[in-house]
mmCIF file of C-alpha atoms in Angstrom:
data_model
loop_
_atom_site.group_PDB
_atom_site.id
_atom_site.type_symbol
_atom_site.label_atom_id
_atom_site.label_comp_id
_atom_site.label_asym_id
_atom_site.label_seq_id
_atom_site.Cartn_x
_atom_site.Cartn_y
_atom_site.Cartn_z
ATOM 1 C CA MET A 1 28.027 -36.524 -10.519
ATOM 2 C CA THR A 2 25.604 -37.210 -7.664
ATOM 3 C CA THR A 3 27.049 -36.375 -4.268
ATOM 4 C CA PRO A 4 25.660 -37.455 -0.891
ATOM 5 C CA GLU A 5 24.663 -33.836 -0.289
ATOM 6 C CA ASN A 6 22.706 -33.709 -3.561
ATOM 7 C CA ALA A 7 21.014 -37.023 -2.824
ATOM 8 C CA LEU A 8 20.071 -35.807 0.644
ATOM 9 C CA ALA A 9 18.716 -32.567 -0.798
ATOM 10 C CA GLY A 10 16.672 -34.531 -3.335
ATOM 11 C CA LYS A 11 15.178 -36.726 -0.652
ATOM 12 C CA SER A 12 14.364 -33.666 1.438
ATOM 13 C CA PHE A 13 12.645 -32.002 -1.544
ATOM 14 C CA ALA A 14 10.588 -35.121 -2.267
ATOM 15 C CA LYS A 15 9.597 -35.489 1.383
ATOM 16 C CA THR A 16 8.588 -31.831 1.613
ATOM 17 C CA TYR A 17 6.702 -31.429 -1.649
ATOM 18 C CA PHE A 18 5.721 -34.991 -2.628
ATOM 19 C CA PRO A 19 5.200 -37.093 0.507
ATOM 20 C CA SER A 20 3.599 -40.491 0.033
ATOM 21 C CA THR A 21 0.285 -39.184 1.363
ATOM 22 C CA ARG A 22 0.117 -36.612 -1.439
ATOM 23 C CA LEU A 23 0.961 -39.214 -4.070
ATOM 24 C CA ALA A 24 -1.686 -41.533 -2.624
ATOM 25 C CA VAL A 25 -4.531 -39.009 -2.723
ATOM 26 C CA SER A 26 -3.431 -37.921 -6.214
ATOM 27 C CA GLY A 27 -3.682 -41.576 -7.229
ATOM 28 C CA LEU A 28 -7.244 -41.707 -5.913
ATOM 29 C CA PHE A 29 -8.168 -38.710 -8.068
ATOM 30 C CA LEU A 30 -6.495 -40.345 -11.086
ATOM 31 C CA LEU A 31 -8.399 -43.589 -10.457
ATOM 32 C CA ASN A 32 -11.768 -41.851 -10.067
ATOM 33 C CA GLY A 33 -11.178 -39.746 -13.185
ATOM 34 C CA THR A 34 -10.164 -42.771 -15.275
ATOM 35 C CA PHE A 35 -13.389 -44.602 -14.466
ATOM 36 C CA ALA A 36 -15.414 -41.447 -15.115
ATOM 37 C CA GLY A 37 -13.719 -40.973 -18.485
ATOM 38 C CA ALA A 38 -14.170 -44.645 -19.375
ATOM 39 C CA TRP A 39 -17.942 -44.226 -19.068
ATOM 40 C CA ALA A 40 -18.143 -41.732 -21.954
ATOM 41 C CA PRO A 41 -17.243 -44.185 -24.767
ATOM 42 C CA LYS A 42 -19.484 -46.852 -23.182
ATOM 43 C CA ILE A 43 -22.628 -44.719 -23.456
ATOM 44 C CA PRO A 44 -23.542 -45.678 -27.063
ATOM 45 C CA GLU A 45 -23.126 -49.407 -26.340
ATOM 46 C CA PHE A 46 -25.057 -49.090 -23.070
ATOM 47 C CA ALA A 47 -27.948 -47.325 -24.843
ATOM 48 C CA SER A 48 -27.951 -49.842 -27.700
ATOM 49 C CA ARG A 49 -27.867 -52.882 -25.397
ATOM 50 C CA LEU A 50 -30.885 -51.640 -23.427
ATOM 51 C CA GLY A 51 -32.730 -50.258 -26.459
ATOM 52 C CA LEU A 52 -32.842 -46.720 -25.083
ATOM 53 C CA THR A 53 -34.125 -43.739 -27.019
ATOM 54 C CA GLU A 54 -32.515 -40.323 -26.519
ATOM 55 C CA SER A 55 -35.118 -39.437 -23.881
ATOM 56 C CA GLY A 56 -34.627 -42.820 -22.209
ATOM 57 C CA LEU A 57 -30.882 -42.292 -22.100
ATOM 58 C CA GLY A 58 -31.509 -38.854 -20.618
ATOM 59 C CA LEU A 59 -33.532 -40.455 -17.813
ATOM 60 C CA MET A 60 -30.753 -42.981 -17.230
ATOM 61 C CA ILE A 61 -28.190 -40.191 -16.945
ATOM 62 C CA MET A 62 -30.538 -38.505 -14.486
ATOM 63 C CA CYS A 63 -30.300 -41.680 -12.369
ATOM 64 C CA PHE A 64 -26.532 -41.100 -12.348
ATOM 65 C CA GLY A 65 -27.108 -37.604 -10.957
ATOM 66 C CA ILE A 66 -29.667 -38.731 -8.410
ATOM 67 C CA GLY A 67 -27.265 -41.384 -7.142
ATOM 68 C CA SER A 68 -24.579 -38.743 -6.686
ATOM 69 C CA LEU A 69 -26.876 -36.359 -4.834
ATOM 70 C CA ILE A 70 -28.027 -39.107 -2.461
ATOM 71 C CA LEU A 71 -24.692 -40.766 -1.641
ATOM 72 C CA MET A 72 -22.546 -37.612 -1.488
ATOM 73 C CA PRO A 73 -24.187 -36.341 1.736
ATOM 74 C CA ILE A 74 -23.996 -39.848 3.205
ATOM 75 C CA ALA A 75 -20.256 -39.817 2.527
ATOM 76 C CA GLY A 76 -20.048 -36.470 4.330
ATOM 77 C CA ILE A 77 -21.784 -37.924 7.376
ATOM 78 C CA LEU A 78 -19.443 -40.936 7.363
ATOM 79 C CA ILE A 79 -16.419 -38.606 7.196
ATOM 80 C CA ALA A 80 -17.693 -36.674 10.211
ATOM 81 C CA HIS A 81 -18.078 -39.936 12.169
ATOM 82 C CA TYR A 82 -15.136 -42.035 10.928
ATOM 83 C CA GLY A 83 -12.710 -39.702 9.110
ATOM 84 C CA THR A 84 -11.761 -39.469 5.462
ATOM 85 C CA THR A 85 -9.408 -42.473 5.383
ATOM 86 C CA ARG A 86 -11.924 -45.186 6.177
ATOM 87 C CA THR A 87 -14.605 -43.505 4.090
ATOM 88 C CA VAL A 88 -12.497 -43.108 0.940
ATOM 89 C CA LYS A 89 -11.171 -46.658 1.153
ATOM 90 C CA GLY A 90 -14.653 -48.126 1.563
ATOM 91 C CA ALA A 91 -16.144 -45.992 -1.214
ATOM 92 C CA THR A 92 -13.296 -46.870 -3.601
ATOM 93 C CA ILE A 93 -13.644 -50.627 -3.031
ATOM 94 C CA LEU A 94 -17.359 -50.448 -3.846
ATOM 95 C CA PHE A 95 -16.845 -48.080 -6.784
ATOM 96 C CA LEU A 96 -14.399 -50.434 -8.502
ATOM 97 C CA SER A 97 -17.209 -52.939 -9.183
ATOM 98 C CA THR A 98 -19.591 -50.491 -10.846
ATOM 99 C CA LEU A 99 -18.086 -50.516 -14.360
ATOM 100 C CA LEU A 100 -18.620 -54.281 -14.473
ATOM 101 C CA LEU A 101 -22.221 -53.840 -13.304
ATOM 102 C CA LEU A 102 -22.844 -51.311 -16.082
ATOM 103 C CA SER A 103 -21.403 -53.723 -18.645
ATOM 104 C CA LEU A 104 -23.457 -56.683 -17.393
ATOM 105 C CA ALA A 105 -26.869 -55.025 -16.927
ATOM 106 C CA PRO A 106 -29.277 -56.804 -19.341
ATOM 107 C CA THR A 107 -32.484 -54.862 -18.676
ATOM 108 C CA ILE A 108 -33.531 -51.250 -18.174
ATOM 109 C CA PRO A 109 -34.342 -51.636 -14.433
ATOM 110 C CA LEU A 110 -30.977 -53.276 -13.740
ATOM 111 C CA GLY A 111 -29.275 -50.685 -15.904
ATOM 112 C CA ALA A 112 -30.910 -47.923 -13.862
ATOM 113 C CA ILE A 113 -29.709 -49.542 -10.623
ATOM 114 C CA ALA A 114 -26.188 -49.949 -12.005
ATOM 115 C CA ILE A 115 -25.920 -46.349 -13.184
ATOM 116 C CA PHE A 116 -27.425 -45.117 -9.883
ATOM 117 C CA PHE A 117 -24.614 -46.802 -7.942
ATOM 118 C CA PHE A 118 -22.003 -45.808 -10.525
ATOM 119 C CA GLY A 119 -22.894 -42.140 -10.098
ATOM 120 C CA GLY A 120 -23.514 -42.439 -6.374
ATOM 121 C CA LEU A 121 -20.288 -44.202 -5.474
ATOM 122 C CA MET A 122 -18.286 -41.981 -7.814
ATOM 123 C CA GLY A 123 -19.717 -39.004 -5.927
ATOM 124 C CA ALA A 124 -19.146 -40.577 -2.504
ATOM 125 C CA MET A 125 -15.530 -41.324 -3.398
ATOM 126 C CA ASP A 126 -15.237 -37.767 -4.724
ATOM 127 C CA VAL A 127 -16.335 -36.220 -1.418
ATOM 128 C CA ALA A 128 -14.044 -38.511 0.584
ATOM 129 C CA MET A 129 -10.940 -38.011 -1.568
ATOM 130 C CA ASN A 130 -11.463 -34.234 -1.552
ATOM 131 C CA GLY A 131 -11.702 -34.448 2.235
ATOM 132 C CA ASN A 132 -8.505 -36.459 2.392
ATOM 133 C CA ALA A 133 -6.800 -33.923 0.123
ATOM 134 C CA VAL A 134 -7.793 -31.199 2.599
ATOM 135 C CA GLU A 135 -6.182 -33.207 5.402
ATOM 136 C CA VAL A 136 -3.009 -33.628 3.341
ATOM 137 C CA GLU A 137 -2.997 -29.871 2.688
ATOM 138 C CA LYS A 138 -3.166 -29.268 6.432
ATOM 139 C CA SER A 139 -0.355 -31.742 7.143
ATOM 140 C CA MET A 140 1.880 -30.226 4.444
ATOM 141 C CA ARG A 141 0.832 -26.626 5.166
ATOM 142 C CA ARG A 142 0.634 -25.949 1.434
ATOM 143 C CA ALA A 143 -1.978 -26.160 -1.324
ATOM 144 C CA ILE A 144 -2.343 -29.409 -3.287
ATOM 145 C CA MET A 145 -6.031 -29.388 -4.265
ATOM 146 C CA SER A 146 -5.558 -28.004 -7.775
ATOM 147 C CA SER A 147 -2.973 -30.641 -8.697
ATOM 148 C CA CYS A 148 -5.276 -33.348 -7.307
ATOM 149 C CA HIS A 149 -8.025 -32.152 -9.632
ATOM 150 C CA ALA A 150 -5.450 -32.050 -12.434
ATOM 151 C CA PHE A 151 -4.859 -35.766 -11.869
ATOM 152 C CA TRP A 152 -8.625 -36.290 -12.106
ATOM 153 C CA SER A 153 -8.636 -34.452 -15.457
ATOM 154 C CA LEU A 154 -5.683 -36.556 -16.598
ATOM 155 C CA GLY A 155 -7.489 -39.743 -15.595
ATOM 156 C CA ALA A 156 -10.653 -38.657 -17.414
ATOM 157 C CA PHE A 157 -8.573 -37.985 -20.523
ATOM 158 C CA ILE A 158 -6.944 -41.430 -20.296
ATOM 159 C CA GLY A 159 -10.240 -43.214 -19.684
ATOM 160 C CA ALA A 160 -12.060 -41.425 -22.509
ATOM 161 C CA THR A 161 -9.335 -41.708 -25.140
ATOM 162 C CA THR A 162 -8.484 -45.376 -24.531
ATOM 163 C CA GLY A 163 -12.030 -46.648 -23.982
ATOM 164 C CA GLY A 164 -13.060 -46.997 -27.608
ATOM 165 C CA PHE A 165 -9.837 -48.764 -28.604
ATOM 166 C CA LEU A 166 -9.982 -51.154 -25.655
ATOM 167 C CA MET A 167 -13.641 -52.026 -26.281
ATOM 168 C CA ALA A 168 -12.913 -52.657 -29.966
ATOM 169 C CA THR A 169 -9.928 -54.848 -29.036
ATOM 170 C CA LEU A 170 -11.091 -56.634 -25.884
ATOM 171 C CA GLY A 171 -14.859 -56.275 -26.065
ATOM 172 C CA VAL A 172 -17.134 -54.443 -23.644
ATOM 173 C CA MET A 173 -16.611 -56.914 -20.802
ATOM 174 C CA GLY A 174 -12.880 -57.157 -21.469
ATOM 175 C CA HIS A 175 -12.551 -53.385 -21.224
ATOM 176 C CA ALA A 176 -14.497 -53.286 -17.945
ATOM 177 C CA ALA A 177 -12.575 -56.242 -16.485
ATOM 178 C CA LEU A 178 -9.193 -54.743 -17.426
ATOM 179 C CA LEU A 179 -10.020 -51.405 -15.794
ATOM 180 C CA THR A 180 -11.389 -53.126 -12.697
ATOM 181 C CA VAL A 181 -8.276 -55.273 -12.248
ATOM 182 C CA ALA A 182 -5.959 -52.322 -12.939
ATOM 183 C CA GLY A 183 -7.951 -50.176 -10.499
ATOM 184 C CA ALA A 184 -7.753 -52.862 -7.804
ATOM 185 C CA ALA A 185 -3.984 -53.176 -8.290
ATOM 186 C CA MET A 186 -3.590 -49.408 -8.061
ATOM 187 C CA LEU A 187 -5.699 -49.323 -4.885
ATOM 188 C CA LEU A 188 -3.533 -52.024 -3.296
ATOM 189 C CA PHE A 189 -0.489 -49.844 -3.918
ATOM 190 C CA ILE A 190 -2.220 -46.701 -2.633
ATOM 191 C CA TRP A 191 -3.912 -48.306 0.393
ATOM 192 C CA PRO A 192 -1.087 -48.136 3.004
ATOM 193 C CA ARG A 193 -0.013 -44.679 1.854
ATOM 194 C CA VAL A 194 -3.361 -42.868 2.265
ATOM 195 C CA LEU A 195 -3.086 -40.274 5.033
ATOM 196 C CA HIS A 196 -4.640 -41.717 8.163
ATOM 197 C CA ASP A 197 -6.975 -39.321 9.898
ATOM 198 C CA ALA A 198 -9.771 -39.519 12.415
ATOM 199 C CA PRO A 199 -12.670 -37.221 13.277
ATOM 200 C CA HIS A 200 -11.491 -34.123 15.089
ATOM 201 C CA PRO A 201 -12.561 -34.148 18.769
ATOM 202 C CA SER A 202 -14.725 -31.071 18.232
ATOM 203 C CA GLU A 203 -16.407 -32.775 15.262
ATOM 204 C CA GLU A 204 -17.123 -35.933 17.254
ATOM 205 C CA ARG A 205 -19.133 -33.890 19.754
ATOM 206 C CA GLN A 206 -21.142 -32.139 17.059
ATOM 207 C CA LYS A 207 -24.510 -33.468 16.023
ATOM 208 C CA VAL A 208 -24.143 -34.189 12.317
ATOM 209 C CA ARG A 209 -26.746 -32.138 10.473
ATOM 210 C CA LEU A 210 -26.993 -29.708 7.613
ATOM 211 C CA PRO A 211 -25.263 -26.404 8.410
ATOM 212 C CA MET A 212 -27.696 -23.776 9.700
ATOM 213 C CA THR A 213 -25.418 -20.812 8.968
ATOM 214 C CA PRO A 214 -24.984 -19.374 5.472
ATOM 215 C CA LEU A 215 -21.211 -19.679 4.950
ATOM 216 C CA PRO A 216 -21.068 -23.318 3.690
ATOM 217 C CA TRP A 217 -24.013 -22.604 1.415
ATOM 218 C CA LEU A 218 -22.361 -19.474 0.008
ATOM 219 C CA ILE A 219 -19.235 -21.467 -0.824
ATOM 220 C CA GLY A 220 -21.542 -24.093 -2.327
ATOM 221 C CA ILE A 221 -23.028 -21.391 -4.563
ATOM 222 C CA MET A 222 -19.507 -20.501 -5.675
ATOM 223 C CA ALA A 223 -18.886 -24.134 -6.652
ATOM 224 C CA LEU A 224 -22.297 -24.378 -8.336
ATOM 225 C CA PHE A 225 -21.795 -21.258 -10.448
ATOM 226 C CA CYS A 226 -18.308 -22.461 -11.441
ATOM 227 C CA MET A 227 -19.503 -25.890 -12.575
ATOM 228 C CA VAL A 228 -22.640 -24.904 -14.504
ATOM 229 C CA PRO A 229 -20.542 -23.306 -17.283
ATOM 230 C CA GLU A 230 -18.136 -26.267 -17.185
ATOM 231 C CA GLY A 231 -21.033 -28.673 -17.755
ATOM 232 C CA ALA A 232 -22.402 -26.449 -20.519
ATOM 233 C CA ILE A 233 -19.097 -26.553 -22.413
ATOM 234 C CA LEU A 234 -18.791 -30.317 -21.937
ATOM 235 C CA ASP A 235 -22.291 -31.134 -23.184
ATOM 236 C CA TRP A 236 -23.043 -28.360 -25.670
ATOM 237 C CA GLY A 237 -19.756 -26.768 -26.798
ATOM 238 C CA ALA A 238 -19.259 -29.106 -29.768
ATOM 239 C CA LEU A 239 -22.885 -28.759 -30.897
ATOM 240 C CA TYR A 240 -22.639 -24.961 -30.685
ATOM 241 C CA MET A 241 -19.516 -24.897 -32.851
ATOM 242 C CA ARG A 242 -20.967 -27.307 -35.400
ATOM 243 C CA ASP A 243 -24.553 -26.035 -35.713
ATOM 244 C CA GLU A 244 -24.153 -22.288 -35.112
ATOM 245 C CA LEU A 245 -20.579 -21.584 -36.221
ATOM 246 C CA GLY A 246 -20.328 -24.048 -39.102
ATOM 247 C CA ALA A 247 -17.439 -26.126 -37.737
ATOM 248 C CA SER A 248 -16.680 -29.558 -39.156
ATOM 249 C CA LEU A 249 -17.336 -32.631 -37.043
ATOM 250 C CA ALA A 250 -13.609 -32.989 -36.332
ATOM 251 C CA LEU A 251 -13.118 -29.328 -35.441
ATOM 252 C CA SER A 252 -16.191 -29.185 -33.197
ATOM 253 C CA GLY A 253 -14.613 -31.770 -30.918
ATOM 254 C CA PHE A 254 -11.900 -29.285 -30.056
ATOM 255 C CA ALA A 255 -14.392 -27.155 -28.111
ATOM 256 C CA PHE A 256 -14.044 -29.307 -25.012
ATOM 257 C CA GLY A 257 -10.560 -30.439 -26.015
ATOM 258 C CA ALA A 258 -9.153 -26.896 -25.876
ATOM 259 C CA PHE A 259 -11.020 -26.251 -22.640
ATOM 260 C CA SER A 260 -9.844 -29.451 -20.922
ATOM 261 C CA LEU A 261 -6.236 -29.068 -22.077
ATOM 262 C CA THR A 262 -5.769 -25.583 -20.619
ATOM 263 C CA MET A 263 -7.680 -26.653 -17.509
ATOM 264 C CA ALA A 264 -5.365 -29.612 -16.851
ATOM 265 C CA VAL A 265 -2.195 -27.556 -17.415
ATOM 266 C CA MET A 266 -3.359 -24.737 -15.158
ATOM 267 C CA ARG A 267 -4.467 -27.134 -12.433
ATOM 268 C CA PHE A 268 -0.952 -28.538 -12.208
ATOM 269 C CA ALA A 269 0.333 -24.974 -11.813
ATOM 270 C CA GLY A 270 -2.516 -23.790 -9.587
ATOM 271 C CA ASP A 271 -1.192 -24.880 -6.211
ATOM 272 C CA HIS A 272 2.052 -22.943 -6.634
ATOM 273 C CA VAL A 273 0.108 -19.868 -7.770
ATOM 274 C CA ARG A 274 -2.260 -20.115 -4.789
ATOM 275 C CA ASP A 275 0.616 -20.528 -2.330
ATOM 276 C CA ARG A 276 2.330 -17.506 -3.881
ATOM 277 C CA PHE A 277 -0.609 -15.090 -4.167
ATOM 278 C CA GLY A 278 -3.264 -16.508 -1.830
ATOM 279 C CA ALA A 279 -6.599 -18.120 -2.596
ATOM 280 C CA VAL A 280 -8.625 -14.895 -2.866
ATOM 281 C CA LYS A 281 -6.380 -13.233 -5.475
ATOM 282 C CA THR A 282 -6.035 -16.499 -7.387
ATOM 283 C CA LEU A 283 -9.803 -17.031 -7.455
ATOM 284 C CA ARG A 284 -10.438 -13.465 -8.613
ATOM 285 C CA PHE A 285 -7.883 -13.711 -11.417
ATOM 286 C CA CYS A 286 -9.326 -17.059 -12.530
ATOM 287 C CA THR A 287 -12.873 -15.714 -12.444
ATOM 288 C CA VAL A 288 -11.966 -12.718 -14.616
ATOM 289 C CA MET A 289 -10.254 -15.036 -17.105
ATOM 290 C CA ALA A 290 -13.330 -17.274 -17.166
ATOM 291 C CA ILE A 291 -15.565 -14.269 -17.845
ATOM 292 C CA ILE A 292 -13.349 -13.118 -20.725
ATOM 293 C CA GLY A 293 -13.173 -16.611 -22.217
ATOM 294 C CA MET A 294 -16.909 -17.242 -22.069
ATOM 295 C CA VAL A 295 -17.743 -13.848 -23.577
ATOM 296 C CA VAL A 296 -15.274 -14.487 -26.421
ATOM 297 C CA ALA A 297 -16.802 -17.930 -27.038
ATOM 298 C CA GLY A 298 -20.383 -16.673 -26.923
ATOM 299 C CA THR A 299 -19.781 -13.732 -29.283
ATOM 300 C CA ALA A 300 -17.333 -15.526 -31.601
ATOM 301 C CA PRO A 301 -17.754 -14.893 -35.357
ATOM 302 C CA ASN A 302 -16.338 -18.329 -36.211
ATOM 303 C CA ALA A 303 -15.382 -21.653 -34.656
ATOM 304 C CA TYR A 304 -11.681 -20.820 -34.317
ATOM 305 C CA VAL A 305 -12.365 -17.757 -32.174
ATOM 306 C CA ALA A 306 -14.836 -19.776 -30.096
ATOM 307 C CA MET A 307 -12.162 -22.424 -29.558
ATOM 308 C CA VAL A 308 -9.778 -19.748 -28.268
ATOM 309 C CA GLY A 309 -12.541 -18.502 -25.962
ATOM 310 C CA PHE A 310 -13.114 -21.984 -24.551
ATOM 311 C CA ALA A 311 -9.354 -22.382 -24.009
ATOM 312 C CA ILE A 312 -9.233 -19.088 -22.068
ATOM 313 C CA CYS A 313 -12.272 -20.218 -20.090
ATOM 314 C CA GLY A 314 -10.418 -23.426 -19.185
ATOM 315 C CA ILE A 315 -7.573 -21.324 -17.783
ATOM 316 C CA GLY A 316 -10.088 -19.531 -15.592
ATOM 317 C CA ILE A 317 -12.317 -22.368 -14.380
ATOM 318 C CA SER A 318 -9.325 -24.660 -13.730
ATOM 319 C CA ASN A 319 -8.648 -23.554 -10.157
ATOM 320 C CA MET A 320 -12.008 -22.113 -9.148
ATOM 321 C CA VAL A 321 -13.592 -25.382 -8.006
ATOM 322 C CA PRO A 322 -10.476 -26.700 -6.176
ATOM 323 C CA ILE A 323 -10.296 -23.434 -4.221
ATOM 324 C CA ALA A 324 -13.983 -23.697 -3.305
ATOM 325 C CA PHE A 325 -13.500 -27.286 -2.101
ATOM 326 C CA SER A 326 -10.439 -26.331 -0.040
ATOM 327 C CA ALA A 327 -12.365 -23.450 1.513
ATOM 328 C CA ALA A 328 -15.272 -25.720 2.450
ATOM 329 C CA GLY A 329 -12.973 -28.358 3.944
ATOM 330 C CA ASN A 330 -11.203 -25.758 6.086
ATOM 331 C CA LEU A 331 -14.200 -23.850 7.421
ATOM 332 C CA PRO A 332 -13.728 -23.259 11.160
ATOM 333 C CA GLY A 333 -16.495 -24.522 13.418
ATOM 334 C CA PHE A 334 -17.945 -27.041 10.960
ATOM 335 C CA ALA A 335 -17.631 -30.807 10.694
ATOM 336 C CA GLN A 336 -15.378 -31.110 7.666
ATOM 337 C CA GLY A 337 -17.305 -33.888 5.939
ATOM 338 C CA VAL A 338 -20.641 -32.114 6.221
ATOM 339 C CA ALA A 339 -19.438 -28.701 5.014
ATOM 340 C CA LEU A 340 -17.466 -30.284 2.172
ATOM 341 C CA SER A 341 -20.370 -32.495 1.092
ATOM 342 C CA VAL A 342 -22.676 -29.446 0.930
ATOM 343 C CA THR A 343 -20.238 -27.722 -1.430
ATOM 344 C CA THR A 344 -19.607 -30.877 -3.452
ATOM 345 C CA VAL A 345 -23.307 -31.684 -3.873
ATOM 346 C CA MET A 346 -24.159 -28.126 -4.876
ATOM 347 C CA GLY A 347 -21.214 -27.942 -7.270
ATOM 348 C CA TYR A 348 -21.785 -31.243 -9.024
ATOM 349 C CA SER A 349 -25.532 -30.674 -9.261
ATOM 350 C CA GLY A 350 -24.636 -27.785 -11.550
ATOM 351 C CA SER A 351 -22.702 -29.983 -13.971
ATOM 352 C CA LEU A 352 -25.209 -32.861 -13.718
ATOM 353 C CA PHE A 353 -28.546 -31.108 -14.099
ATOM 354 C CA ALA A 354 -27.975 -27.610 -15.503
ATOM 355 C CA PRO A 355 -26.921 -28.797 -18.995
ATOM 356 C CA SER A 356 -30.350 -30.378 -19.582
ATOM 357 C CA VAL A 357 -32.014 -27.066 -18.688
ATOM 358 C CA ILE A 358 -29.575 -25.235 -20.946
ATOM 359 C CA GLY A 359 -30.436 -27.594 -23.803
ATOM 360 C CA PHE A 360 -34.142 -26.857 -23.399
ATOM 361 C CA ILE A 361 -33.544 -23.086 -23.377
ATOM 362 C CA ALA A 362 -31.178 -23.305 -26.351
ATOM 363 C CA GLU A 363 -33.935 -24.774 -28.498
ATOM 364 C CA HIS A 364 -35.575 -21.343 -28.329
ATOM 365 C CA THR A 365 -32.598 -18.977 -28.077
ATOM 366 C CA GLY A 366 -29.547 -20.735 -29.536
ATOM 367 C CA PHE A 367 -26.320 -21.492 -27.675
ATOM 368 C CA ALA A 368 -24.493 -18.268 -28.528
ATOM 369 C CA LEU A 369 -26.749 -16.206 -26.265
ATOM 370 C CA ILE A 370 -26.434 -18.742 -23.442
ATOM 371 C CA PHE A 371 -22.635 -18.799 -23.554
ATOM 372 C CA ALA A 372 -22.587 -14.993 -23.682
ATOM 373 C CA LEU A 373 -24.831 -14.784 -20.579
ATOM 374 C CA LEU A 374 -23.182 -17.499 -18.471
ATOM 375 C CA PRO A 375 -20.523 -15.002 -17.260
ATOM 376 C CA LEU A 376 -23.271 -13.521 -15.061
ATOM 377 C CA LEU A 377 -22.740 -16.578 -12.835
ATOM 378 C CA PHE A 378 -19.032 -15.802 -12.636
ATOM 379 C CA ILE A 379 -19.822 -12.269 -11.503
ATOM 380 C CA VAL A 380 -21.625 -13.774 -8.491
ATOM 381 C CA VAL A 381 -18.497 -15.871 -7.782
ATOM 382 C CA LEU A 382 -16.448 -12.680 -7.964
ATOM 383 C CA LEU A 383 -18.729 -11.019 -5.401
ATOM 384 C CA LEU A 384 -18.349 -14.017 -3.046
ATOM 385 C CA SER A 385 -14.619 -14.477 -3.650
ATOM 386 C CA HIS A 386 -13.544 -13.068 -0.267
ATOM 387 C CA HIS A 387 -14.788 -16.302 1.319
ATOM 388 C CA ALA A 388 -11.953 -18.134 -0.470
ATOM 389 C CA VAL A 389 -9.635 -16.928 2.321
ATOM 390 C CA HIS A 390 -10.559 -20.142 4.179
ATOM 391 C CA ALA A 391 -8.715 -22.133 1.492
ATOM 392 C CA ASP A 392 -5.325 -20.762 2.562
ATOM 393 C CA VAL A 393 -3.524 -23.370 4.646
ATOM 394 C CA ARG A 394 0.009 -22.043 5.094
ATOM 395 C CA ASP A 395 -0.674 -20.034 8.209
ATOM 396 C CA ARG A 396 -2.938 -22.499 9.984
ATOM 397 C CA ASN A 397 -1.838 -23.999 13.267
#
């Protein structure tokens, strides 16, 4: 039986741990991830419609990366001038139209423009929503970044797994229109609940420019070296299991599936772990787990052992990037948007561009050696892990 005291306690718990601002920024991550995941099943149709070869599709995907690298820093500058609220709302409105543009593009030049803005606005929204998550962390005085990234992973899973069915049922344009309308409706619900912030007075007086001190760049290296292996597993894990370990087509798909499943679960748990043990200890534990998982995957005698290795690696990588982003957003003496955009650009450049380099190297060495050597990047993260102390928000004034 519910008593007034229990109801009051429940409301207090919800207000403390799940205020509307946290739910709103989590919704932004879910929305961004859903659109990102929806792109994956559209790639074959996009390539077929424009008559792209594999190399042509590779150049198109490079346009996606270039768009991200150009618009992410611009988003950082806008955050420094106008705050995260206005920036994330503006970026989200523009981003909602990009799936329709990708579905309508009839020629290669228009397709390149569409994918440039799809990648660019996805990245701009990414920087802004991470910045808003940092502000929510500060207002709550507790970590939420890992769960926000968990919602992104959940959205990517939803977008990727429903895309093929929806395109087969509704057609390419029907799929894009449905997601656009659903995204707009979700944004209308989120809009008034997004944490309102403004540039900090100290940031307004700063001249917005690239940081001239090494700390933001060192945290950016941490994010970069966390996301290169993530991109390698996403793009090459299935091929490694199929071609070098003899896995079936169905089984090879579990390379990224096992990785993404453990990553999503651990991201939902990550904030509590970080609040309990601190960002530095959490990052170090995660990095060691990632090293173990990648070594197991790279030296695996069969596909099943490799799948276990990728799952362990997902446990490790899950909270490494969220901690790096929180650290960048909380760096003292830096305009938040600029420091965060440096880390975001460096991190995502690893997942956008490194896999193509890995593919070229693998033609000569095989993927097993690459996966076995990728832990060297994690060792660098381990050496830089003391900088994660800036991600702790409980004791900030």
